[in-house]
GROMACS .gro file of C-alpha atoms in nm:
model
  421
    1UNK     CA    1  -1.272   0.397   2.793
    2UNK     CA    2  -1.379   0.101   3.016
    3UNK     CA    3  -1.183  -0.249   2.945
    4UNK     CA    4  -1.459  -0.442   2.796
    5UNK     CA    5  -1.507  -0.174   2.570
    6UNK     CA    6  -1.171  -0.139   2.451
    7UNK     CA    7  -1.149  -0.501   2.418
    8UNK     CA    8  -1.456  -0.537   2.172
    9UNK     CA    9  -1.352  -0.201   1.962
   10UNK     CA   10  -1.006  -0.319   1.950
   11UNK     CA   11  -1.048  -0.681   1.900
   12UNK     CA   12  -1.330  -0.537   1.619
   13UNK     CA   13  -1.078  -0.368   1.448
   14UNK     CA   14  -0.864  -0.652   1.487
   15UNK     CA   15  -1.083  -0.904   1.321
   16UNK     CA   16  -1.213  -0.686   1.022
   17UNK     CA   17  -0.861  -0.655   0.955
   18UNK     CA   18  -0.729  -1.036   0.926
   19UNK     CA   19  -1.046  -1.145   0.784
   20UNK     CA   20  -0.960  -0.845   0.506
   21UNK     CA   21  -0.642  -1.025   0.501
   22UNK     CA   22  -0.751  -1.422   0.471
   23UNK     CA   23  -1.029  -1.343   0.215
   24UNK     CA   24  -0.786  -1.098   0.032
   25UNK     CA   25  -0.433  -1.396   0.079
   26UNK     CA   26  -0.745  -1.665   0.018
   27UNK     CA   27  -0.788  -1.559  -0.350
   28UNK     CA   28  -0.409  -1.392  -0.354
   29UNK     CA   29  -0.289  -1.735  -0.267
   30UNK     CA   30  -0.516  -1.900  -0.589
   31UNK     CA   31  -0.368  -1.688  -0.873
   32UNK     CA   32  -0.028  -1.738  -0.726
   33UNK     CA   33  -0.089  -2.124  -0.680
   34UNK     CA   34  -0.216  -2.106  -1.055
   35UNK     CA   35   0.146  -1.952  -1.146
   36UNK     CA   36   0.378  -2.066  -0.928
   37UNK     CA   37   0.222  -2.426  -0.858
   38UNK     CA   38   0.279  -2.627  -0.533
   39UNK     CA   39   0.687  -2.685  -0.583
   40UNK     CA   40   0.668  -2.269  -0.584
   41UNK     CA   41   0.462  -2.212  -0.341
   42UNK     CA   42   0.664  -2.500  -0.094
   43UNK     CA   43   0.970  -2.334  -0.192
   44UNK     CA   44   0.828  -2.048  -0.043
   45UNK     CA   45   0.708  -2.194   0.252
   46UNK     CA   46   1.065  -2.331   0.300
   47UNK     CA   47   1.245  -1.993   0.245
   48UNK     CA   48   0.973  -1.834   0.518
   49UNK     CA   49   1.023  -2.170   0.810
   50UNK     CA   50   1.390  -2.064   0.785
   51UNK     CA   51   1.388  -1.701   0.866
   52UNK     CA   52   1.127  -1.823   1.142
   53UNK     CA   53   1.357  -2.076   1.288
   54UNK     CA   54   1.715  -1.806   1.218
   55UNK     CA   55   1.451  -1.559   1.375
   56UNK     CA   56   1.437  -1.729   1.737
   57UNK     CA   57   1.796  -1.595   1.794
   58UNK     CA   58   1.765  -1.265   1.711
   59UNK     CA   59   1.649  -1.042   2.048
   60UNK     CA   60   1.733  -1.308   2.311
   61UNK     CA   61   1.393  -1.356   2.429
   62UNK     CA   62   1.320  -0.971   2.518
   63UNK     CA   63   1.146  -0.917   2.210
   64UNK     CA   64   0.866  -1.131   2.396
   65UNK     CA   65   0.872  -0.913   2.691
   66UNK     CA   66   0.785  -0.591   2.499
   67UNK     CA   67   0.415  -0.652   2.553
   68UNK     CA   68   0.429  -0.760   2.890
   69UNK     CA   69   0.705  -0.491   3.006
   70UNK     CA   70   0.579  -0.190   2.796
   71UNK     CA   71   0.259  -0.250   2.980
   72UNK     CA   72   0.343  -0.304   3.321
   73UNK     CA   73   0.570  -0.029   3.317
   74UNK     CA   74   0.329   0.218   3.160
   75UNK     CA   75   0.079   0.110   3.470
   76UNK     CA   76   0.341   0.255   3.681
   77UNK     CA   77   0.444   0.491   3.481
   78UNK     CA   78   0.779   0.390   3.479
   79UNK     CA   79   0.924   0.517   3.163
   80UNK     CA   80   1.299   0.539   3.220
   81UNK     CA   81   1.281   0.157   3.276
   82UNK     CA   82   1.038   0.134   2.943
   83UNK     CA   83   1.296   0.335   2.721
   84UNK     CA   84   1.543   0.127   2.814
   85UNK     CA   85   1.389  -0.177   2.788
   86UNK     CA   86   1.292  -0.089   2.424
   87UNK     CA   87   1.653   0.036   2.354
   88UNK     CA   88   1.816  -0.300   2.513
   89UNK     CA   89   1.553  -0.514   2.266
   90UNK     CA   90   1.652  -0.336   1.975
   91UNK     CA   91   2.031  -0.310   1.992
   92UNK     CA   92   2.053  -0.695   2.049
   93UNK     CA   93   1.859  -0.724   1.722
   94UNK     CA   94   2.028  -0.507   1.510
   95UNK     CA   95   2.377  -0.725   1.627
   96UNK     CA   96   2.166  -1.046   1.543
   97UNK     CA   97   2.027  -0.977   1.255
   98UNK     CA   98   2.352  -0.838   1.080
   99UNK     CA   99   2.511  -1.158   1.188
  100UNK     CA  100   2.255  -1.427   1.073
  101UNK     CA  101   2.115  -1.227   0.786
  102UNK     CA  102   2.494  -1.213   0.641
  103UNK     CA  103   2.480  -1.618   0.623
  104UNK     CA  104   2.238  -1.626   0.349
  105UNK     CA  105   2.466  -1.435   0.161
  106UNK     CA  106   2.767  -1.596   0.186
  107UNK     CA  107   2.682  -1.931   0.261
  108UNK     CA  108   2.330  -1.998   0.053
  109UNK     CA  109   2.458  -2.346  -0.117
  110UNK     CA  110   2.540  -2.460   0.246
  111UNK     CA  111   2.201  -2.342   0.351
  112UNK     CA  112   1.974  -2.516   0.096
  113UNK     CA  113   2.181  -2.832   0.085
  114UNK     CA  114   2.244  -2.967   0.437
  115UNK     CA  115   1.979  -2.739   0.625
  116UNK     CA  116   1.700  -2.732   0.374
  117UNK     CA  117   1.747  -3.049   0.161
  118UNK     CA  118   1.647  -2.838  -0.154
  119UNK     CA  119   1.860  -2.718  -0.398
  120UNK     CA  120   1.612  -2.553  -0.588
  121UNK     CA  121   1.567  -2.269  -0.348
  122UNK     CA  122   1.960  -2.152  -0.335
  123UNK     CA  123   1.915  -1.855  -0.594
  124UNK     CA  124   1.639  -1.706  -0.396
  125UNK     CA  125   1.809  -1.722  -0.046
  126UNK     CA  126   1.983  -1.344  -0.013
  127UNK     CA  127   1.645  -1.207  -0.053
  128UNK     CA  128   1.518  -1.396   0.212
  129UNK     CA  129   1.838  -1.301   0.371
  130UNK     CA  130   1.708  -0.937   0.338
  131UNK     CA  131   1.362  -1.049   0.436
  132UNK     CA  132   1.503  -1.175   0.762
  133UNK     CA  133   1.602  -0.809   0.869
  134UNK     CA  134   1.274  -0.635   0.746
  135UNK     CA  135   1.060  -0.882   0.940
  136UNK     CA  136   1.299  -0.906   1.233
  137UNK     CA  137   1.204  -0.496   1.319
  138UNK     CA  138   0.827  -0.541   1.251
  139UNK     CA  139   0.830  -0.795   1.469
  140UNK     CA  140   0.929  -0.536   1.734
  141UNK     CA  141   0.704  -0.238   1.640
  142UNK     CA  142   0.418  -0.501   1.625
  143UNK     CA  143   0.493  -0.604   1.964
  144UNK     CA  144   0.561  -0.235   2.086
  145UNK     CA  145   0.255  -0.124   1.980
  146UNK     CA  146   0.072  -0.370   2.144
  147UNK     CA  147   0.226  -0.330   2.425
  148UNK     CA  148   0.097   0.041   2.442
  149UNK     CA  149  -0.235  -0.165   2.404
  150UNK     CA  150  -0.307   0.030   2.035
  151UNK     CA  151  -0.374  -0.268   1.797
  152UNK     CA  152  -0.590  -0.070   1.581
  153UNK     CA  153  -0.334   0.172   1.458
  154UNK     CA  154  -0.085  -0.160   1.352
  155UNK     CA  155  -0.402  -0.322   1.211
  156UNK     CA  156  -0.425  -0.055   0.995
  157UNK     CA  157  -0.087  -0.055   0.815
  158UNK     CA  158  -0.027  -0.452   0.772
  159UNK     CA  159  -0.372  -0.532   0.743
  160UNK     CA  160  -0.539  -0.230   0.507
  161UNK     CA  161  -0.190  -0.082   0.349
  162UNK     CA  162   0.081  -0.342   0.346
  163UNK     CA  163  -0.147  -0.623   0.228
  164UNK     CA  164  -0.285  -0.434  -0.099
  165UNK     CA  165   0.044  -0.281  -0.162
  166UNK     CA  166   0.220  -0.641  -0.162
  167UNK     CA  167  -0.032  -0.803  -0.383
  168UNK     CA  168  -0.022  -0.560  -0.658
  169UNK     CA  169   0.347  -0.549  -0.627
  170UNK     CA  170   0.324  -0.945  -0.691
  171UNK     CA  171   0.073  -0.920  -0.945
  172UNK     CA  172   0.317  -0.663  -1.179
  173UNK     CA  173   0.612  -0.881  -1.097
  174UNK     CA  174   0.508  -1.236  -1.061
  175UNK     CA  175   0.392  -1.328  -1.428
  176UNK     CA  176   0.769  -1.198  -1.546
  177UNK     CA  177   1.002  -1.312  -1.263
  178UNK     CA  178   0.791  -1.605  -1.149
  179UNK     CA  179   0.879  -1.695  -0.731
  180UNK     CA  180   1.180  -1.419  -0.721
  181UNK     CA  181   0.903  -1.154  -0.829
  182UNK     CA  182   0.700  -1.273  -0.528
  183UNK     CA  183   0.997  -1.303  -0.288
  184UNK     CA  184   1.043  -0.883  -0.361
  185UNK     CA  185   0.656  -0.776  -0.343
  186UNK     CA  186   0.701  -0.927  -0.011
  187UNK     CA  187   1.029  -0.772   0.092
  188UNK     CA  188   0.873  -0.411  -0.083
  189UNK     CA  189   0.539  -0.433   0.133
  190UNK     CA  190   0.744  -0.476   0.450
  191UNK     CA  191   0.943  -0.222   0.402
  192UNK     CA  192   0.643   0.033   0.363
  193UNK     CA  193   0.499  -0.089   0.677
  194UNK     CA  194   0.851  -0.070   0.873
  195UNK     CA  195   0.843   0.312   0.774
  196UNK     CA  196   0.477   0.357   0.858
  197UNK     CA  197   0.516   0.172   1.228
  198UNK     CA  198   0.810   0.365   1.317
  199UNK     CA  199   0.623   0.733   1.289
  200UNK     CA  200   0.338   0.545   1.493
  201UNK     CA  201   0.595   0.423   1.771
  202UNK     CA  202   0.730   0.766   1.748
  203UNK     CA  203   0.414   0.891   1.875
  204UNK     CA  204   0.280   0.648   2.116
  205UNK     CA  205   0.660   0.651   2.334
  206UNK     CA  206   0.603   0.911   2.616
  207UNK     CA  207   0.757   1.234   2.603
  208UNK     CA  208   1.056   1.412   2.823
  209UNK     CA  209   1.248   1.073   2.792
  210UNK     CA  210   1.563   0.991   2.558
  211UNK     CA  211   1.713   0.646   2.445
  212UNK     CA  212   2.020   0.856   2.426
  213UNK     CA  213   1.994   0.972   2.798
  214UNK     CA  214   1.842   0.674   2.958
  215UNK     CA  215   2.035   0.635   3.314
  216UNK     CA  216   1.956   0.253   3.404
  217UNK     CA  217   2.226   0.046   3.295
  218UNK     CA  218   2.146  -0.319   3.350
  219UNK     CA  219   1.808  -0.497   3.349
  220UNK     CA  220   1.639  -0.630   3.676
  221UNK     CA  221   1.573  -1.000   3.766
  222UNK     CA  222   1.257  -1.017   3.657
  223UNK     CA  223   1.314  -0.920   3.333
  224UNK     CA  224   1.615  -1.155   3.252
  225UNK     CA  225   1.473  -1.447   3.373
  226UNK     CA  226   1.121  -1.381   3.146
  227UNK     CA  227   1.355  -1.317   2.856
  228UNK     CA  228   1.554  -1.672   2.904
  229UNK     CA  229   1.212  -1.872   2.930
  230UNK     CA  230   1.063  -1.640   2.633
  231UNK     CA  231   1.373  -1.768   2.453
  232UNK     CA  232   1.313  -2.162   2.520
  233UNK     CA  233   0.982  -2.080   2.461
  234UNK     CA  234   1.043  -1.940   2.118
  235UNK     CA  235   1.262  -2.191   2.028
  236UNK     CA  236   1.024  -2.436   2.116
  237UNK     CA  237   0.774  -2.309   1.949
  238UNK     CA  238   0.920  -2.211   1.566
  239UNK     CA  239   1.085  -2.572   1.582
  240UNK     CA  240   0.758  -2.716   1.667
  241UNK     CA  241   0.584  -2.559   1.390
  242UNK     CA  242   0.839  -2.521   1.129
  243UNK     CA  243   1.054  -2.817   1.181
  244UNK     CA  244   0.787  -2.994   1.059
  245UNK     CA  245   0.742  -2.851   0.737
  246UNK     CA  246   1.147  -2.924   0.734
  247UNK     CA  247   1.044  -3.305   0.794
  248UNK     CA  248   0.778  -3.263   0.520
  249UNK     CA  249   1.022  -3.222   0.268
  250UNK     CA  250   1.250  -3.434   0.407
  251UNK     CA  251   1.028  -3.727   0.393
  252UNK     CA  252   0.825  -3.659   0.065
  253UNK     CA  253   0.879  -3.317  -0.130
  254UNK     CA  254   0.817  -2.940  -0.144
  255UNK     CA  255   0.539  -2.974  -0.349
  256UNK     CA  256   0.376  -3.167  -0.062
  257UNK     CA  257   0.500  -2.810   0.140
  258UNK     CA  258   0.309  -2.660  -0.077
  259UNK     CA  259  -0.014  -2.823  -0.053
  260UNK     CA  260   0.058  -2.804   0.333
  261UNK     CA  261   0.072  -2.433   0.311
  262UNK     CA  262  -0.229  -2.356   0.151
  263UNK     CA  263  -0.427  -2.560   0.401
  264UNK     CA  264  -0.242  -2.349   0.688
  265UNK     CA  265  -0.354  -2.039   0.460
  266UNK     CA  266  -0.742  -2.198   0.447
  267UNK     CA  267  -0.796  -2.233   0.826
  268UNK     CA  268  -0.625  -1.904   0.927
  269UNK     CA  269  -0.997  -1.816   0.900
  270UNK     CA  270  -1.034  -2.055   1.243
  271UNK     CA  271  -0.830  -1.813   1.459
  272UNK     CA  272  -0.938  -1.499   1.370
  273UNK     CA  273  -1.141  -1.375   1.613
  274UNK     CA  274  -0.917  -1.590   1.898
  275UNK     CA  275  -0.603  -1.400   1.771
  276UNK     CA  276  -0.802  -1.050   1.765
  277UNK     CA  277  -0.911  -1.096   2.118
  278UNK     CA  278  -0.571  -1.189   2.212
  279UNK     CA  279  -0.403  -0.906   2.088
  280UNK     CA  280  -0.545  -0.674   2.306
  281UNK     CA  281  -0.661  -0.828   2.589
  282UNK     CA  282  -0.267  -0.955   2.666
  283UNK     CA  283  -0.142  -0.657   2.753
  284UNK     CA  284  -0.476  -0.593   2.954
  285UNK     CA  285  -0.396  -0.932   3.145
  286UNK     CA  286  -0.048  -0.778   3.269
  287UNK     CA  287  -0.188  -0.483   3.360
  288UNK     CA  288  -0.437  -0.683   3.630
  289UNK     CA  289  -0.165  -0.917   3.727
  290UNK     CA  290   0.022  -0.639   3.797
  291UNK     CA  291  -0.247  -0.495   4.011
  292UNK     CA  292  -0.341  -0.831   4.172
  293UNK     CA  293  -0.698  -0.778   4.010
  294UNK     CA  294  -0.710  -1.168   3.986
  295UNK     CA  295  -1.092  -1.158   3.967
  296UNK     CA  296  -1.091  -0.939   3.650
  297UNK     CA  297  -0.866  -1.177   3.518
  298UNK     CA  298  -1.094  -1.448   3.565
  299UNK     CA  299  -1.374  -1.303   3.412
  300UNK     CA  300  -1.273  -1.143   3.113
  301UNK     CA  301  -1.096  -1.498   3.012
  302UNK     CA  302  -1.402  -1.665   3.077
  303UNK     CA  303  -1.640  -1.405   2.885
  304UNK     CA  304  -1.366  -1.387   2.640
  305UNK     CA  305  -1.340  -1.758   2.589
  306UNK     CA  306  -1.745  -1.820   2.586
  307UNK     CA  307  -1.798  -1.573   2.297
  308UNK     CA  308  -1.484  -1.704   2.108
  309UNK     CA  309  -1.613  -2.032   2.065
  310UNK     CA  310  -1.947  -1.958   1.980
  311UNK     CA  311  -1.842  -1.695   1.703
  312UNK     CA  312  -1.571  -1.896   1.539
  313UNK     CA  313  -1.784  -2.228   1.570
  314UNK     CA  314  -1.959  -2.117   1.220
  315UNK     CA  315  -1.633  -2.093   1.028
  316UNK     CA  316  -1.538  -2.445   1.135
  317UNK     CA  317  -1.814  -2.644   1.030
  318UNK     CA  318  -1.850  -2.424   0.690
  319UNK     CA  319  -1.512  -2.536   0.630
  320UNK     CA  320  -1.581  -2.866   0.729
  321UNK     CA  321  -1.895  -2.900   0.492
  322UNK     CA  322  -1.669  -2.752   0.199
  323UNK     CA  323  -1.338  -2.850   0.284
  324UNK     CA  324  -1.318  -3.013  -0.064
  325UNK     CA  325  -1.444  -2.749  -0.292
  326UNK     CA  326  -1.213  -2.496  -0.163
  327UNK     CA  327  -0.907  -2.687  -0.250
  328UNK     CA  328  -1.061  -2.743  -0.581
  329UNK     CA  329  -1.041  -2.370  -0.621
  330UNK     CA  330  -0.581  -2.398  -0.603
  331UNK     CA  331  -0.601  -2.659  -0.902
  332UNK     CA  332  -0.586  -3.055  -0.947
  333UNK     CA  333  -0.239  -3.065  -0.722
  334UNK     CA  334  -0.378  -2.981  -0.406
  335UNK     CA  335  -0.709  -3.170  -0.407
  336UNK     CA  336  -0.496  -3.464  -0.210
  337UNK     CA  337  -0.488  -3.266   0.070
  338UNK     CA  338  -0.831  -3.280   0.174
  339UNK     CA  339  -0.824  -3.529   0.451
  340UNK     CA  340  -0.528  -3.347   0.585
  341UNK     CA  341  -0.736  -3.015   0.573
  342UNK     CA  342  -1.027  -3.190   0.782
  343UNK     CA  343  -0.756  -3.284   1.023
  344UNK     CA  344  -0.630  -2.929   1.059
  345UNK     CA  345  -0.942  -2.807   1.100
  346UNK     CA  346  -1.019  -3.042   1.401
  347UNK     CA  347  -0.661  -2.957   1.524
  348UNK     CA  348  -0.806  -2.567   1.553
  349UNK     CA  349  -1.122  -2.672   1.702
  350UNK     CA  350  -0.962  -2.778   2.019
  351UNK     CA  351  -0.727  -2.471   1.978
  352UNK     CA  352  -1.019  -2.221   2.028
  353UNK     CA  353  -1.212  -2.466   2.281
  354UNK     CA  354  -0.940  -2.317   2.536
  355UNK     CA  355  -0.951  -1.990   2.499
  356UNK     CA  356  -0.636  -1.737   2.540
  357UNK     CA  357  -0.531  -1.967   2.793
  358UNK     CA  358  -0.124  -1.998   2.686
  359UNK     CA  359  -0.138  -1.607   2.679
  360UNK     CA  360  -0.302  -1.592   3.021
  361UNK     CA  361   0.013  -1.755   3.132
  362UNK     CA  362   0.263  -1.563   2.999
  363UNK     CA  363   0.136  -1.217   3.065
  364UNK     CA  364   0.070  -1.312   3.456
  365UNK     CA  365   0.437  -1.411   3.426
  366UNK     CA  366   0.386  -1.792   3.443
  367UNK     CA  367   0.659  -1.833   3.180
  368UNK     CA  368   0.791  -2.126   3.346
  369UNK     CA  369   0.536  -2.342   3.341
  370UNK     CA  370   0.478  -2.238   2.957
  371UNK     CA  371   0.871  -2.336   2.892
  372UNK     CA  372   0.791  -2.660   3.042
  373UNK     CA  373   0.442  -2.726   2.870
  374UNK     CA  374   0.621  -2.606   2.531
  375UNK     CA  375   0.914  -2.806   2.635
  376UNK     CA  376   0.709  -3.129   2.596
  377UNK     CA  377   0.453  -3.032   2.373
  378UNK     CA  378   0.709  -2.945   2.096
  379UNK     CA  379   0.898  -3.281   2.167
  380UNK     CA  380   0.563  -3.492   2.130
  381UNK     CA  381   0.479  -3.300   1.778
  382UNK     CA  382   0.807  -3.320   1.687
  383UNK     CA  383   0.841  -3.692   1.700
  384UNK     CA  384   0.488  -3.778   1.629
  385UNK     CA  385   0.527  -3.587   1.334
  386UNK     CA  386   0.785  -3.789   1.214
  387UNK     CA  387   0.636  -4.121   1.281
  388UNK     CA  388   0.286  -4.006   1.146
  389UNK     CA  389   0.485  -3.827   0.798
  390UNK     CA  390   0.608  -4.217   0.747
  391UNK     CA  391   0.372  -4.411   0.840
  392UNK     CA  392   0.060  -4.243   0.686
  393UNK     CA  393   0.228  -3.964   0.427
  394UNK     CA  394   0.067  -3.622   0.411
  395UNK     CA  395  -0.215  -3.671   0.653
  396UNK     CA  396   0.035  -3.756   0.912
  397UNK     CA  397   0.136  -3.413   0.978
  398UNK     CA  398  -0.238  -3.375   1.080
  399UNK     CA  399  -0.252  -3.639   1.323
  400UNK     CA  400   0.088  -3.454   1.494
  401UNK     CA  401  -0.170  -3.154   1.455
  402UNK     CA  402  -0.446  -3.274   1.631
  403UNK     CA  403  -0.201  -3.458   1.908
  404UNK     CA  404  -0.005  -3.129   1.982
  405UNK     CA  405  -0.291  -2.853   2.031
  406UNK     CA  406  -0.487  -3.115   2.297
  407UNK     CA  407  -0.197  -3.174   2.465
  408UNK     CA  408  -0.063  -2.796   2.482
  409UNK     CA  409  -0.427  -2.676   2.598
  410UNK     CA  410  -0.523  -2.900   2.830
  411UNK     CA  411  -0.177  -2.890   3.054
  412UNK     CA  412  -0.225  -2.516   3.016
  413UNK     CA  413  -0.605  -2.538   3.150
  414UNK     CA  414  -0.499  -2.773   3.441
  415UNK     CA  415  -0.165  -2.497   3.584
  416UNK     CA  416  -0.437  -2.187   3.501
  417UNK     CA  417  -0.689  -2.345   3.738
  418UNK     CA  418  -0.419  -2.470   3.969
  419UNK     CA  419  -0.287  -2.084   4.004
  420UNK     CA  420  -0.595  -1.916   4.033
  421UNK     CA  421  -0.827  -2.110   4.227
   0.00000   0.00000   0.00000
């Protein structure tokens, strides 16, 4: 199969799959909303941004690798180094996640007072406690499978069996047990697609080698030092975008979480097709790099950029044009957020404008200019956020929006062209 074919069937796949998923978590998220209302649905939100931020810990920054590793050393058919690679990634999880996922057991009060400024969202903390784990090793086959550069087949289980499975889960349990009914559907549909990854994994690993009988012993250079800035990066990154639903509530209330959420759940449309190109053309990237095909590179990020923006551009302005009327649809609560939406939505704009150009980076193992883009980025937002939260109330996080994604691109843009030219 040539590579721009494999991109476009892939990245296909990939898109008829998360649009399935927005249009099916669009009207998913309006019962709930109708149900739970915007204090349940920030509650939510809350319980999620801390198992993102506890997640950053939990494989040391070689969980990010997997793509770019399981790649390179499939192109050189290195698979003693793969296994172990794999092995090393998931043993340091499994220590993590026992550790950090035990804290929400034992010290939930702790948690939701001084951490989460929300008392209200103690009792539901040891599921998200258990949630932590599930996602923690689906984060892993995700990135595994990827790696092996076979999107489709994970596409297939979150997108088209773990989505369906969840909501009807929630629908049985929600209008009885109210958020902790939603909380399990969740935990329920990602432990199906935990068991369904792991048979696929199983599968796509090469045969004749063993995690059991792997010789290497220690990991080379190259891989430590990705897996340190992978780690800053991370860290950067889950602070950046969920320290400021933290400030959110900190400054005015989960209810305003709420509203905030279902405006990040409206223009996941934006990124669709961005995040389906993405996810196959990443490992692809390393590959090249790898290679020193630095003219392929070139090209398929350009063609890959062009066609990004010009497909996506209709989903922006019809969101635009009816940014009010779909709030409308979540109930009177959540119609203040439309000026934040339209500030979102320009906030995405300049995210697709640039194309994969942070993943570019990464996967031609420029992690070290992302740490330090990130670095700064994630500072700016952070700050702004606050300052825009005060001064201007909900909208403000949209400003910190806006500010963020122009300044995160553009640096990216400049090093890219400064690389490669």
């Amino acid at each position: 199969m040539s590579i721009l074919k494999k991109i476009v069937s892939q990245s296909a796949i990939y898109f008829v799959g998360t649009i399935f998923s927005v249009l099916v978590g669009f009207f998913f998220k309006v019962y709930i909303s109708s149900l739970l209302g915007a204090q349940g649905l920030g509650l939510f939100a809350l319980g999620v941004s801390s198992i993102s931020i506890a997640s950053i810990f939990l494989t040391w920054g070689y969980g990010n690798g997997l793509i770019r590793f399981i790649s390179k050393y499939s192109a050189s058919k290195d698979y003693s180094r793969l296994y172990f690679y794999i092995k090393k990634t998931v043993i340091i999880n499994l220590i993590m996640v026992a550790f950090l996922s035990s804290i929400y057991f034992v010290f939930p009060g702790f948690i939701a007072k001084y951490l989460l400024h929300s008392q209200e969202i103690v009792e539901y903390l040891p599921l998200f406690g258990i949630f932590l784990i599930i996602s923690s090793f689906l984060s892993i086959g995700d990135q595994i499978i990827r790696g092996f550069q076979e999107v489709k087949k994970s596409t297939l289980v979150h997108h088209f069996i773990r989505l369906p499975f969840k909501v009807i889960i929630a629908v049985i349990l929600i209008g009885s047990y109210g958020l902790y009914g939603y909380v399990v559907a969740e935990l329920l549909g990602g432990g199906l697609a935990l068991i369904l990854l792991f048979f696929i994994i199983k599968k796509l690993l090469p045969t004749g080698f063993s995690f059991f009988n792997n010789q290497i012993k220690k990991s080379n250079l190259e891989e430590k030092k990705y897996a340190g800035n992978m780690l800053v990066i991370e860290i950067l990154g889950v602070l950046q975008n969920h320290g400021e639903k933290i400030m959110l509530v900190y400054f005015l209330s989960t209810s305003d979480l709420g509203i905030y959420s279902v405006i990040l759940s409206i223009v996941a449309f934006i990124p669709t097709i961005l995040i389906s190109v993405n996810s196959i053309l990443s490992p692809i990237v390393s590959q090249f790099h790898e290679k020193n095909e630095i003219s392929k590179l070139s090209y398929y990020y350009k063609l890959s950029a062009k066609y990004v923006f010009v497909l996506t551009f209709p989903f922006i302005a019809f969101l635009t044009l009816y940014s009010k009327n779909i709030l409308q649809f979540f109930g009177p609560d959540f119609e203040v957020g439309h000026l934040l939406l339209i500030l979102v939505i320009i906030g995405e704009l300049v995210n697709v404008s640039f194309g994969t150009v942070g993943s570019m980076l990464k996967m031609m193992g420029y992690d070290k200019k992302i740490k330090n883009i990130s670095a700064v980025t994630s500072i700016v937002a952070f700050v702004s956020s606050c300052f825009f939260i005060e001064l201007f109330g909900i909208i403000g996080i949209g400003f910190s929006y806006i500010l963020k994604n122009i300044l995160y691109n553009i640096w990216s843009s400049v090093v890219l062209y400064k690389k490669n030219k």
